[in-house]
Every structure is written in structure tokens, then in C-alpha cells.
mmCIF file of C-alpha atoms in Angstrom:
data_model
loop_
_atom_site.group_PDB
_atom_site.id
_atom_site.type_symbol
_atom_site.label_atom_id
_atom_site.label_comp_id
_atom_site.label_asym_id
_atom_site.label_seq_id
_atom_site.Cartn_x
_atom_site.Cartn_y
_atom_site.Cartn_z
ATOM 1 C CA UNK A 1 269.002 238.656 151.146
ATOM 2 C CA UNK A 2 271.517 239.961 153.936
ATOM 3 C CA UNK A 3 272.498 243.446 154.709
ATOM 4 C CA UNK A 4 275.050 244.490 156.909
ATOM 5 C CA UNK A 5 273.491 245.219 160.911
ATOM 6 C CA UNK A 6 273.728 248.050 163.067
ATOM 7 C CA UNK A 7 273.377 245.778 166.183
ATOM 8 C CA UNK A 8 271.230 243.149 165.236
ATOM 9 C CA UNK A 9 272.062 239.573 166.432
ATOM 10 C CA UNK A 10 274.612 238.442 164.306
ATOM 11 C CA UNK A 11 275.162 238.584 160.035
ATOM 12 C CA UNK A 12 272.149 238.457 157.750
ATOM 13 C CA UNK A 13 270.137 240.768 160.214
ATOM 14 C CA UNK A 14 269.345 244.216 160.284
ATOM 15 C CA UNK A 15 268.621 246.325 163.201
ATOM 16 C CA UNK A 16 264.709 247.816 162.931
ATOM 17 C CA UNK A 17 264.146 251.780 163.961
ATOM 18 C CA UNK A 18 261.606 253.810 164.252
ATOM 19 C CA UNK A 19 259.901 256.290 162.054
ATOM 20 C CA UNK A 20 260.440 259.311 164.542
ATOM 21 C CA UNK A 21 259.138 261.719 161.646
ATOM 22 C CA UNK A 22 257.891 261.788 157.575
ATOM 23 C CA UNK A 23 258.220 264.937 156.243
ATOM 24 C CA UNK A 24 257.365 266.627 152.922
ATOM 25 C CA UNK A 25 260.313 268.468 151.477
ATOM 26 C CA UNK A 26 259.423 268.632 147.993
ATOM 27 C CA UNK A 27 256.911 268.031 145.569
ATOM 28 C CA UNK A 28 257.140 264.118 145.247
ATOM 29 C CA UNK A 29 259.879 264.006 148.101
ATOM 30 C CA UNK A 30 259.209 263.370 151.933
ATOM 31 C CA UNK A 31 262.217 262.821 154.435
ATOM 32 C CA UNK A 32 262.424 260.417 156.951
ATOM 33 C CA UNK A 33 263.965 260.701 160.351
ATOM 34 C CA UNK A 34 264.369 256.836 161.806
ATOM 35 C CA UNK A 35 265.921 256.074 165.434
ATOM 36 C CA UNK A 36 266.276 253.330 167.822
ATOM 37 C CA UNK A 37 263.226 252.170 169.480
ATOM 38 C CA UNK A 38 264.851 252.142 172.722
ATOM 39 C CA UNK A 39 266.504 255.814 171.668
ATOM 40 C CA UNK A 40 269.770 254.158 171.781
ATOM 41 C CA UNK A 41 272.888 255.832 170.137
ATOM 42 C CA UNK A 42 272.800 254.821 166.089
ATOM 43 C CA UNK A 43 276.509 254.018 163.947
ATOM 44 C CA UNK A 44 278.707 257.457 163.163
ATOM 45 C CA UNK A 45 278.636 257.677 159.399
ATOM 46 C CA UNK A 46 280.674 260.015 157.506
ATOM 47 C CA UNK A 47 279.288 262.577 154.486
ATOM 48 C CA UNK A 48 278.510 260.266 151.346
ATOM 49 C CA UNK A 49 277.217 257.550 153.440
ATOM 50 C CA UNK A 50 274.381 255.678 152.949
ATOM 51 C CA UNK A 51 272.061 252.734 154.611
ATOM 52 C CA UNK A 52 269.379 250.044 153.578
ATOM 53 C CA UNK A 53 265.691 250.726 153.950
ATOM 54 C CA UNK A 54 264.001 247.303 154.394
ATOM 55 C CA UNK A 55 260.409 248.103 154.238
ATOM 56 C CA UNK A 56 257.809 246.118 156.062
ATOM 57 C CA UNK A 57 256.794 245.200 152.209
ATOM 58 C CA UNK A 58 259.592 242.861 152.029
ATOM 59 C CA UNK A 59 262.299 245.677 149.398
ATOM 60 C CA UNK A 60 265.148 246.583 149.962
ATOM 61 C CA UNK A 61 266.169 249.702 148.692
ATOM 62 C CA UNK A 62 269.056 252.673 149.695
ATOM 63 C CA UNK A 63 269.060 255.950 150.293
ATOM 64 C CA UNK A 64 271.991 258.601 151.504
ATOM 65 C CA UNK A 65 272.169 259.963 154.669
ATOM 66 C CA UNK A 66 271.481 263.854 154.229
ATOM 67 C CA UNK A 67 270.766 264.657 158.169
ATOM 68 C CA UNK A 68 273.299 265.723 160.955
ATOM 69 C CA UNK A 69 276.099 263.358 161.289
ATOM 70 C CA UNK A 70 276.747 264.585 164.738
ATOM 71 C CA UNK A 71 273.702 264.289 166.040
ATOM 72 C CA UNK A 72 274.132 260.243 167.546
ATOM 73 C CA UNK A 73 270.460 259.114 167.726
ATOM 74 C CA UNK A 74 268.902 259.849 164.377
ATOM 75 C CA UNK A 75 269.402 259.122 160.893
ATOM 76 C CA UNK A 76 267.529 261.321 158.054
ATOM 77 C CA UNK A 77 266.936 260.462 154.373
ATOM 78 C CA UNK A 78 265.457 261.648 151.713
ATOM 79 C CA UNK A 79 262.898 259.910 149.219
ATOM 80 C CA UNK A 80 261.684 260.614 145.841
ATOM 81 C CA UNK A 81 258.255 259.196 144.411
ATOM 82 C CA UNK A 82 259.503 257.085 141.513
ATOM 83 C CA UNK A 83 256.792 256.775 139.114
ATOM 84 C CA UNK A 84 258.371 254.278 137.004
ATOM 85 C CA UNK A 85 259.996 252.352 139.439
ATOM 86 C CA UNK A 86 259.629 249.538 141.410
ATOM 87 C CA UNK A 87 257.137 250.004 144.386
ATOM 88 C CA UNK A 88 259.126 251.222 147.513
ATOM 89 C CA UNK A 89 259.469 254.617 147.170
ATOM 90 C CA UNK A 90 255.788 254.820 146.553
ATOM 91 C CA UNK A 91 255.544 252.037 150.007
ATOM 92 C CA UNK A 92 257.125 254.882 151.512
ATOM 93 C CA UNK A 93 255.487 257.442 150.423
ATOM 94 C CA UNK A 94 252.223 255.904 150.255
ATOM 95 C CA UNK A 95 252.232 253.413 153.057
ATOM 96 C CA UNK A 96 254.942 253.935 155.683
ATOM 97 C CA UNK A 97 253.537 256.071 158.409
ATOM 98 C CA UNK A 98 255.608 257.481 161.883
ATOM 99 C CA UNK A 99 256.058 255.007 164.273
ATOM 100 C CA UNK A 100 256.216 252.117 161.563
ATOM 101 C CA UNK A 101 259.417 250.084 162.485
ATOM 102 C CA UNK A 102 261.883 249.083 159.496
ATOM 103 C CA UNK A 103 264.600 247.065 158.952
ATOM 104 C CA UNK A 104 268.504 249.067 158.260
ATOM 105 C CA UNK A 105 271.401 248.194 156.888
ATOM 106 C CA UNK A 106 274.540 250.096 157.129
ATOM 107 C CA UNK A 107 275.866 252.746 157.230
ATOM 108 C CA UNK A 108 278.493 252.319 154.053
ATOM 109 C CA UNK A 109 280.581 254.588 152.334
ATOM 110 C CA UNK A 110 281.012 254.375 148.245
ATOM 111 C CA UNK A 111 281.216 258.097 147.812
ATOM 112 C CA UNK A 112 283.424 259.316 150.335
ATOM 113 C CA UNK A 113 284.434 262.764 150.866
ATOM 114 C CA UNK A 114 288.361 263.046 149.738
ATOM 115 C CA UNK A 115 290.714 265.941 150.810
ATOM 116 C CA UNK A 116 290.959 268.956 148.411
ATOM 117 C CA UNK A 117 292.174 272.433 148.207
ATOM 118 C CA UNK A 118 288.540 273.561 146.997
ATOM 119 C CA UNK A 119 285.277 271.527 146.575
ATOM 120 C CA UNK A 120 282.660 272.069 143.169
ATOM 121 C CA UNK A 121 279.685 270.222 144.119
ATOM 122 C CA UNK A 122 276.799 269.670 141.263
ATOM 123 C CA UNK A 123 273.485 268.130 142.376
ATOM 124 C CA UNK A 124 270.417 267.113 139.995
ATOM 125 C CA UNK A 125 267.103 266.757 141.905
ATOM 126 C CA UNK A 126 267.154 264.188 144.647
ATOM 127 C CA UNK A 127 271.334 264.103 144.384
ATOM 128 C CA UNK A 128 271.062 266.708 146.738
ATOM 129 C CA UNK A 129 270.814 264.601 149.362
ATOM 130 C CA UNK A 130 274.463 262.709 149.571
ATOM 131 C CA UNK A 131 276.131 266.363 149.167
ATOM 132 C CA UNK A 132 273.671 268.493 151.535
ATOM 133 C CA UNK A 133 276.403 266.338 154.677
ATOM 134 C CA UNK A 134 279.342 266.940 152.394
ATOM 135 C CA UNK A 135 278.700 270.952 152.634
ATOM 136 C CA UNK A 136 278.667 270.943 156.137
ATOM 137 C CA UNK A 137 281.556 268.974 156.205
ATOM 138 C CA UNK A 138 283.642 271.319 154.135
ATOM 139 C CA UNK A 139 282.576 274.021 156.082
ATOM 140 C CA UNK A 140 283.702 272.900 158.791
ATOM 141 C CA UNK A 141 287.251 272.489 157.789
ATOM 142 C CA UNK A 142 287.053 276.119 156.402
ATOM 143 C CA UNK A 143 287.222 274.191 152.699
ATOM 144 C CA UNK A 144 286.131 276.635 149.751
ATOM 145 C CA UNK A 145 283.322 275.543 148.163
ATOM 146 C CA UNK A 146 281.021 276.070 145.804
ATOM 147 C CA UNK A 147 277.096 274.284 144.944
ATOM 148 C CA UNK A 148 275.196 274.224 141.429
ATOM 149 C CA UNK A 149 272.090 272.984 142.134
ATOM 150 C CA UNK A 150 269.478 271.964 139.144
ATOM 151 C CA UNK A 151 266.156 270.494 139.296
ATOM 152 C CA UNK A 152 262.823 270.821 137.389
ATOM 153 C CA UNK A 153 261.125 273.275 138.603
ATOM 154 C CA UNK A 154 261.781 274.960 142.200
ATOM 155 C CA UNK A 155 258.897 273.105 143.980
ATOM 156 C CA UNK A 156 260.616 270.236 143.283
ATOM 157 C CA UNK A 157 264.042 270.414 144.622
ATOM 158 C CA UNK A 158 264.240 269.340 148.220
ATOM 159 C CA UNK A 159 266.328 271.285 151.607
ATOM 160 C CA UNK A 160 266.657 274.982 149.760
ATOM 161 C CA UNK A 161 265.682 275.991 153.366
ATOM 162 C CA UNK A 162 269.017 274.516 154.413
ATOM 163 C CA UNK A 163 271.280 275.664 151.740
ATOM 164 C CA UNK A 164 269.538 279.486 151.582
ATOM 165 C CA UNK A 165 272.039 280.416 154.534
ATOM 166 C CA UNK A 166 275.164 280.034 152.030
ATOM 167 C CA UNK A 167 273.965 282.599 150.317
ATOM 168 C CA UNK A 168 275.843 283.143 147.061
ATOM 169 C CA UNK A 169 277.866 279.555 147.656
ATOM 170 C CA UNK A 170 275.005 278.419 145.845
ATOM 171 C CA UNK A 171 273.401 278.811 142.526
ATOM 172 C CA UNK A 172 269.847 277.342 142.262
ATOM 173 C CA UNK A 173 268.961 276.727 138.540
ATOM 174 C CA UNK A 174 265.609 274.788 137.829
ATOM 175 C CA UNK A 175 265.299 274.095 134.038
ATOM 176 C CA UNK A 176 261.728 275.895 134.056
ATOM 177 C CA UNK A 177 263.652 279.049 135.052
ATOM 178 C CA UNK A 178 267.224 278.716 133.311
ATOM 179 C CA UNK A 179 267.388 275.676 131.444
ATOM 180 C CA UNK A 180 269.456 273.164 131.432
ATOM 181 C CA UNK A 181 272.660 272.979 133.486
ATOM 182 C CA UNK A 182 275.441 275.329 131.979
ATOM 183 C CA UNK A 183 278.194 273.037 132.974
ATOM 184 C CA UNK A 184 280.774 274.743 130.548
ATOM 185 C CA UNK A 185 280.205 278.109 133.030
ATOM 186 C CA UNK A 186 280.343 275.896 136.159
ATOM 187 C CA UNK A 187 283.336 273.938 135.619
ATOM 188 C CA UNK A 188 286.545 275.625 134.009
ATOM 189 C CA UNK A 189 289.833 273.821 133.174
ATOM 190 C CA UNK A 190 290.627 271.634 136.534
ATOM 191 C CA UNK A 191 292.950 273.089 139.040
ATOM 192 C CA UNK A 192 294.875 270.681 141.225
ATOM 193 C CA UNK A 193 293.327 271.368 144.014
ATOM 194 C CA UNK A 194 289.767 271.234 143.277
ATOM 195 C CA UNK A 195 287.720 268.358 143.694
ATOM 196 C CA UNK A 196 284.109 267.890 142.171
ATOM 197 C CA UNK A 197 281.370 265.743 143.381
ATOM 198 C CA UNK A 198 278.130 265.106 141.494
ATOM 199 C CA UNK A 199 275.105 263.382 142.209
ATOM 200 C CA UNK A 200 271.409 263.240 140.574
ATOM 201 C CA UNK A 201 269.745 261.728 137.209
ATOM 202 C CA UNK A 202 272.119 259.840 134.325
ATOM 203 C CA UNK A 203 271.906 262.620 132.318
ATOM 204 C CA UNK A 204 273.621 264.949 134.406
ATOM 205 C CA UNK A 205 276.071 262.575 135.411
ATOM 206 C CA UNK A 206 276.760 261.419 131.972
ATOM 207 C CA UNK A 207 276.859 264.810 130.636
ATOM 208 C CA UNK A 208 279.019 266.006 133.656
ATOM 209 C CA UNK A 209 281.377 262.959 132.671
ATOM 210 C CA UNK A 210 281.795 264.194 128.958
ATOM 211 C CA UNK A 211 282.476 267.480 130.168
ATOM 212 C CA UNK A 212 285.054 266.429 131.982
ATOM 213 C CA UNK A 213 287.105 263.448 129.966
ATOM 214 C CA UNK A 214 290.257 264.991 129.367
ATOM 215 C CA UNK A 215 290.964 265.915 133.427
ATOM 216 C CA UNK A 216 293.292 263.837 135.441
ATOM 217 C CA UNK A 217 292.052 261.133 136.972
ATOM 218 C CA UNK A 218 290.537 261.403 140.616
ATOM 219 C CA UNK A 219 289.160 265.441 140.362
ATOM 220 C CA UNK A 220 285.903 264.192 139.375
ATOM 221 C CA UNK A 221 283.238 261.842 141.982
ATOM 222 C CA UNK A 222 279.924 260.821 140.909
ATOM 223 C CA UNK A 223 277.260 258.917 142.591
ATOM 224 C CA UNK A 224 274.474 256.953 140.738
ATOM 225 C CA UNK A 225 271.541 256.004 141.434
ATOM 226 C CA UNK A 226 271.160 253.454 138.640
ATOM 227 C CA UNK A 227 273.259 251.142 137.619
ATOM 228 C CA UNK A 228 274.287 250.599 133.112
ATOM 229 C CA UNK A 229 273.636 247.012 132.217
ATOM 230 C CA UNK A 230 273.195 247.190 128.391
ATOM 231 C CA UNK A 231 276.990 247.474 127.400
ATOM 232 C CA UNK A 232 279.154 244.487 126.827
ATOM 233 C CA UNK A 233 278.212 240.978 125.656
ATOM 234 C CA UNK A 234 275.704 238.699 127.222
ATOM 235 C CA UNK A 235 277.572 235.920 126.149
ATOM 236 C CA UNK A 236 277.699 232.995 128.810
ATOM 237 C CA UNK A 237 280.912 231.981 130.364
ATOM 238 C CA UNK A 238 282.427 230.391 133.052
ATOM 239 C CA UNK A 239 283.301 230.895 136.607
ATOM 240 C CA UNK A 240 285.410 228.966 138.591
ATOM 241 C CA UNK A 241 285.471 229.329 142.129
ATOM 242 C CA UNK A 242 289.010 229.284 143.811
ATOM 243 C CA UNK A 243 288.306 228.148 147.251
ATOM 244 C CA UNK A 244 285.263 225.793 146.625
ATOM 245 C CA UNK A 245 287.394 224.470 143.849
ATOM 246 C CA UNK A 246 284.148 224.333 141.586
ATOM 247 C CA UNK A 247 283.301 225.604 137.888
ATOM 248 C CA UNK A 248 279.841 227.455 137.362
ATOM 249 C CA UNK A 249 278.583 228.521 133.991
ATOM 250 C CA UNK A 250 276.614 231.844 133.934
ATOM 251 C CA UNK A 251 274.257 232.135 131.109
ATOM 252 C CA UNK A 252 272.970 234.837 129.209
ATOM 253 C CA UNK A 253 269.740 234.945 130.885
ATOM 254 C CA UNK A 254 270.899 235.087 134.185
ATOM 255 C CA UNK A 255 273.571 237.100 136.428
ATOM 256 C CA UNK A 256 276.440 235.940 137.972
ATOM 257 C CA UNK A 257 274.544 236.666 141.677
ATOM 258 C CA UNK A 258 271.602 234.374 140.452
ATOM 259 C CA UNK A 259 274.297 231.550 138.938
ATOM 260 C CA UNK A 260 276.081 231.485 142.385
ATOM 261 C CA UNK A 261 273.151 231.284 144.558
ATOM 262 C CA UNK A 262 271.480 228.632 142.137
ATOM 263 C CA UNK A 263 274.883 226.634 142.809
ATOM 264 C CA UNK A 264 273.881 227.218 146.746
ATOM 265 C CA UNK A 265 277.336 229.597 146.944
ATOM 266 C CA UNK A 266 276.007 232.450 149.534
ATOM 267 C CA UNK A 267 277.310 235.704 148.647
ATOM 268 C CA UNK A 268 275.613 238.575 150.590
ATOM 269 C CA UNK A 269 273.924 241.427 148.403
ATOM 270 C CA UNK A 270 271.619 243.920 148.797
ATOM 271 C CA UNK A 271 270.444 246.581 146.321
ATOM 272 C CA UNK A 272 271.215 243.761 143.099
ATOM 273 C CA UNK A 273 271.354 247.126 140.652
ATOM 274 C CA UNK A 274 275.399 247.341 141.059
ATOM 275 C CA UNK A 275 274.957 250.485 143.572
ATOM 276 C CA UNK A 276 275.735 249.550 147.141
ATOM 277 C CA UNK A 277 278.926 247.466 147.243
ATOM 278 C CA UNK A 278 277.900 244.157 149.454
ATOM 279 C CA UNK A 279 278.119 242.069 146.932
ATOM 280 C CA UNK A 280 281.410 242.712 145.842
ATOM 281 C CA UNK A 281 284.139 239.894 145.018
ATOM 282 C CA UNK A 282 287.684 239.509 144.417
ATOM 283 C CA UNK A 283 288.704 238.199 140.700
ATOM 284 C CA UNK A 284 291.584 236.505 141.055
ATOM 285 C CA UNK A 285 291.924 235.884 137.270
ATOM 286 C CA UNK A 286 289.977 237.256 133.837
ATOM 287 C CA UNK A 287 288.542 240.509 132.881
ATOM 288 C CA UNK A 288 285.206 241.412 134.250
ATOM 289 C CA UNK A 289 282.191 243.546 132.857
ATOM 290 C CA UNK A 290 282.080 245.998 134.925
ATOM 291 C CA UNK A 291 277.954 247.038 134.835
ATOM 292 C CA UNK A 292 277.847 248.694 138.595
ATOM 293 C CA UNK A 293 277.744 252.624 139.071
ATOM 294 C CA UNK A 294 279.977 252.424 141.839
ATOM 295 C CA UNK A 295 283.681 251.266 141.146
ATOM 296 C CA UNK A 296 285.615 253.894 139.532
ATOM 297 C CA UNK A 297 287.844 254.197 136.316
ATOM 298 C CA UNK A 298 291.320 252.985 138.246
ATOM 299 C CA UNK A 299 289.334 250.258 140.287
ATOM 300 C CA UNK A 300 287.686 249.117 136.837
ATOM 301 C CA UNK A 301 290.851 249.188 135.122
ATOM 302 C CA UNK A 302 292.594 247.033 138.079
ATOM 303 C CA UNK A 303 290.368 243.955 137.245
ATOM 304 C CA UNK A 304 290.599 242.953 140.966
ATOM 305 C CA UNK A 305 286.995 243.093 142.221
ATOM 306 C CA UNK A 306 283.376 243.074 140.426
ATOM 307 C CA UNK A 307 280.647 243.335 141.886
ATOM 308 C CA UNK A 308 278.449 240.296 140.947
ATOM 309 C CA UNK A 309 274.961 241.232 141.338
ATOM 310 C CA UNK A 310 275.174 242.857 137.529
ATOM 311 C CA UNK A 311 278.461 243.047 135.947
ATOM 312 C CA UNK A 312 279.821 240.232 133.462
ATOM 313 C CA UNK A 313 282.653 239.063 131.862
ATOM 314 C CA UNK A 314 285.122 240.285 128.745
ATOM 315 C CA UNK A 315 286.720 237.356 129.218
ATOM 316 C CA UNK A 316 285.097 233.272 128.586
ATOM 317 C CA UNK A 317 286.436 232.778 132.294
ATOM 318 C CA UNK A 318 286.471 234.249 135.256
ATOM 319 C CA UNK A 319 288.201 233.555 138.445
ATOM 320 C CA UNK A 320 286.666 234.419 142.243
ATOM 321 C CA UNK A 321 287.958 234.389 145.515
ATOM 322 C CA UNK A 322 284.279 232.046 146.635
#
């Protein structure tokens, strides 16, 4: 694996900082504050950003940066126990302590923070995190905006100590208390000046998405944090590779990532769930699968790039700029 370096020595390394602080936020959720060992000055990042968290365990895994994006010497994150997932959030929780050093990648940008008239942001749980930057941000500029902000139950929704200065900016709603989301309420018939952002579990997202099918394209962002990989076929087909002048054959039990590093064709990745962007590659001809919960609907329908570490082909060939 390689990650992008905040001053490591060179490509394929990542920088390691400090565990300055671990935090419990939530129920199930602890924040991390991470700085240079040397208290050197860290990468500006810009609301939406995120890094790589390379745990002494040996994962990899990414998290957005919710802390202050002016202040130059630490980065903060959030982190949710996953119960069914797939050990480092429970390393972190469980076995990372302060002063623990750990590898970073980053920062990158997939969710970035577009101009608008008016912002409507909508988090779920631990999607609070990417916006929390975003609502400083917009206050800043003097931006209206407004936050709807679900969870289970109240214990579990992490920073309502930050947000409980905006007042009635923001509406908390955990479904013990009011149920599920009333998105209908929350988001009228799109202005043109109003942008939304959304962020938490797929079934906000997805029902956030429905709600909001018919709207011109571009008013609505969302951020995963998992990746779809059942749609499409898992038919084998056939990559060749411009540059290298070579022709690879993916099959249906593996994904293009593992196909091209079984060929000994080094592409750099990181997350390998279709949700950080390292891996992505230029198609030069065919029509890819797009599997990844990053791209959006105008990038998908260009066909130019795919990000290989899950996404397929539509067509029995595919192109790349490798």
C-alpha cells in the first residue's frame, strides 16, 4: 500500500504524528487530536477534507478532519466503534493510547465545500464530522445556513457542545425522540442558490438521494462512508493498458486493483472500498462500473476516470492510461 505523505521521505511514505489527545465525545465515539512529534506546522486542509490513519496494527483506514483548520499544528478526527467492521476502529478505540505514533496520509479533498447563496447541511451520526469544518466555514463568509442533525439517541451523537452556540441554526432530532428524519420538512423545492451537503449512514444518504431526484444537477453533495459493490455484472473482461502496451483479464473473483498488481502494474491505493480517490485512473476507452461512493453523477456519466480498487466494467474492454 502507498498513501500520499505529509513530509515523509519521498512517495509510498507517510509522515507518523503523535496522539496529543483521545477523547470521548459520544457513546461509541472518541476523537483524536494527532500532531508532529517535533510540533512542526501540519498541511492546510480545507472543510470536507480528510486523511489516512495507518495504525500501528498494519490498517489503513480514513477519517474527516472535523477540528480547526486554522489552527497549523493539529489535526482532529472523529471515530466511531464499528461493531461489524473490520478491526481499526475498535484498534483505536481499544488499543491506541496518547502518545502512540501513527502513520498519515493526506490531507485530500472529495467533498469540497462549493460556493452557494445558502447552505442545508444534513448529518446522520458520525457524518457530523466532515460538516462540523464546513459550518464554520460558512460562517465565516456570512453564508446562511442551516443543520439537521439525526442520530440514535442523543448520547450518541458526537460535538452538540460545539454546535449548541448556533442556537436555532440547528435542529437536533435523535430517532428515540422524533423519529426518523423528516426530510420532506427539511428540504423544500430547490432554490438556485442553495446548496445541500449530507453525510452519515446509507440510509440517509440513499433516502436523501430519492428525495431529491428530480433537482438539477450539482444542489445536492453527499459523502459515504461505504462504498455499493453489488450492482452491475461480475462478468470478467479485459483491460488493456495504453502505455505498457499490455492486455490484462480481470475475473470475476477478483478486482481490477488485485488484476493489476498481480500483473506487477503499481497503482497506488489506499482505503480499497472506492472512498478516498488514490487509486483513481484515466479510461481512455469503454464504459466503466462505477462501484465507488465518491465520483459524482456528471463524472460517472463522463466515462473518463474509475477508480479501480472496486468498480468494473459495462463494457468487455476497458482502456487505462497505465
Amino acid at each position: 500500500m502507498a498513501i500520499n505523505a505529509i513530509g515523509g521521505p519521498g512517495p509510498g511514505h507517510a509522515a507518523h504524528l503523535r496522539v496529543e489527545a483521545k477523547t470521548v465525545v459520544a457513546a461509541d465515539v472518541v476523537a483524536l487530536t494527532l500532531a508532529r512529534p517535533d510540533g512542526g506546522r501540519l498541511p492546510d486542509w480545507t472543510p470536507g477534507a480528510h486523511i489516512d490513519l495507518v495504525l500501528p496494527n498494519g490498517l489503513t483506514r480514513q477519517y474527516s478532519l472535523c477540528g480547526d483548520r486554522w489552527d497549523a499544528h493539529t489535526y482532529r478526527i472523529g471515530v466511531l466503534r464499528e461493531p461489524d467492521g473490520r478491526g481499526g476502529s475498535a484498534f483505536v478505540h481499544d488499543e491506541l493510547r496518547e502518545g502512540d505514533l501513527v502513520g498519515i496520509g493526506g490531507p485530500r479533498n472529495n467533498f469540497r465545500l462549493a460556493p452557494a447563496d445558502r447552505y442545508l447541511f444534513i448529518a446522520g451520526g458520525i457524518g457530523i464530522t466532515p460538516l462540523l469544518p464546513m459550518i464554520v466555514q460558512a460562517d465565516l463568509l456570512g453564508i446562511e445556513w442551516r443543520l439537521l442533525y439525526g442520530g440514535r439517541t442523543r448520547a450518541s451523537m458526537a460535538f452538540l457542545d460545539e454546535l449548541e452556540p448556533h442556537g436555532d441554526k440547528v435542529t437536533i432530532a435523535p430517532q428515540d425522540e422524533h423519529g426518523l428524519l423528516d426530510l420532506a420538512a427539511w428540504l423544500p423545492a430547490p432554490s438556485s442558490g442553495t446548496k445541500v451537503y449530507c453525510c452519515g449512514p446509507a440510509g440517509l444518504l440513499d433516502a436523501v438521494e430519492r428525495h431529491c431526484a428530480d433537482w438539477p444537477p450539482g444542489r445536492l453533495r453527499t459523502e459515504r462512508f461505504v462504498a455499493s459493490r453489488d450492482n452491475g455484472t461480475t462478468d470478467a473482461f479485459e483491460v488493456e493498458l495504453r502505455r505498457s502496451g499490455r492486455t490484462l483479464t480481470v475475473h470475476r473473483n477478483q478486482s481490477l486493483l488485485q488484476a493489476l498488481g498481480e500483473a506487477g502494474v503499481a497503482v497506488l491505493s489506499s482505503c480499497r472500498q472506492g472512498l478516498c480517490g488514490t487509486c483513481e485512473t484515466t479510461v481512455i476507452e469503454g464504459v466503466p462500473d462505477h462501484r465507488d461512493a465518491l465520483l459524482d453523477d456528471a463524472e460517472r456519466a463522463a466515462g473518463d476516470c474509475m477508480l479501480v480498487c472496486v468498480s468494473r466494467a459495462h463494457s468487455r474492454r476497458l482502456v487505462l492510461d497505465l
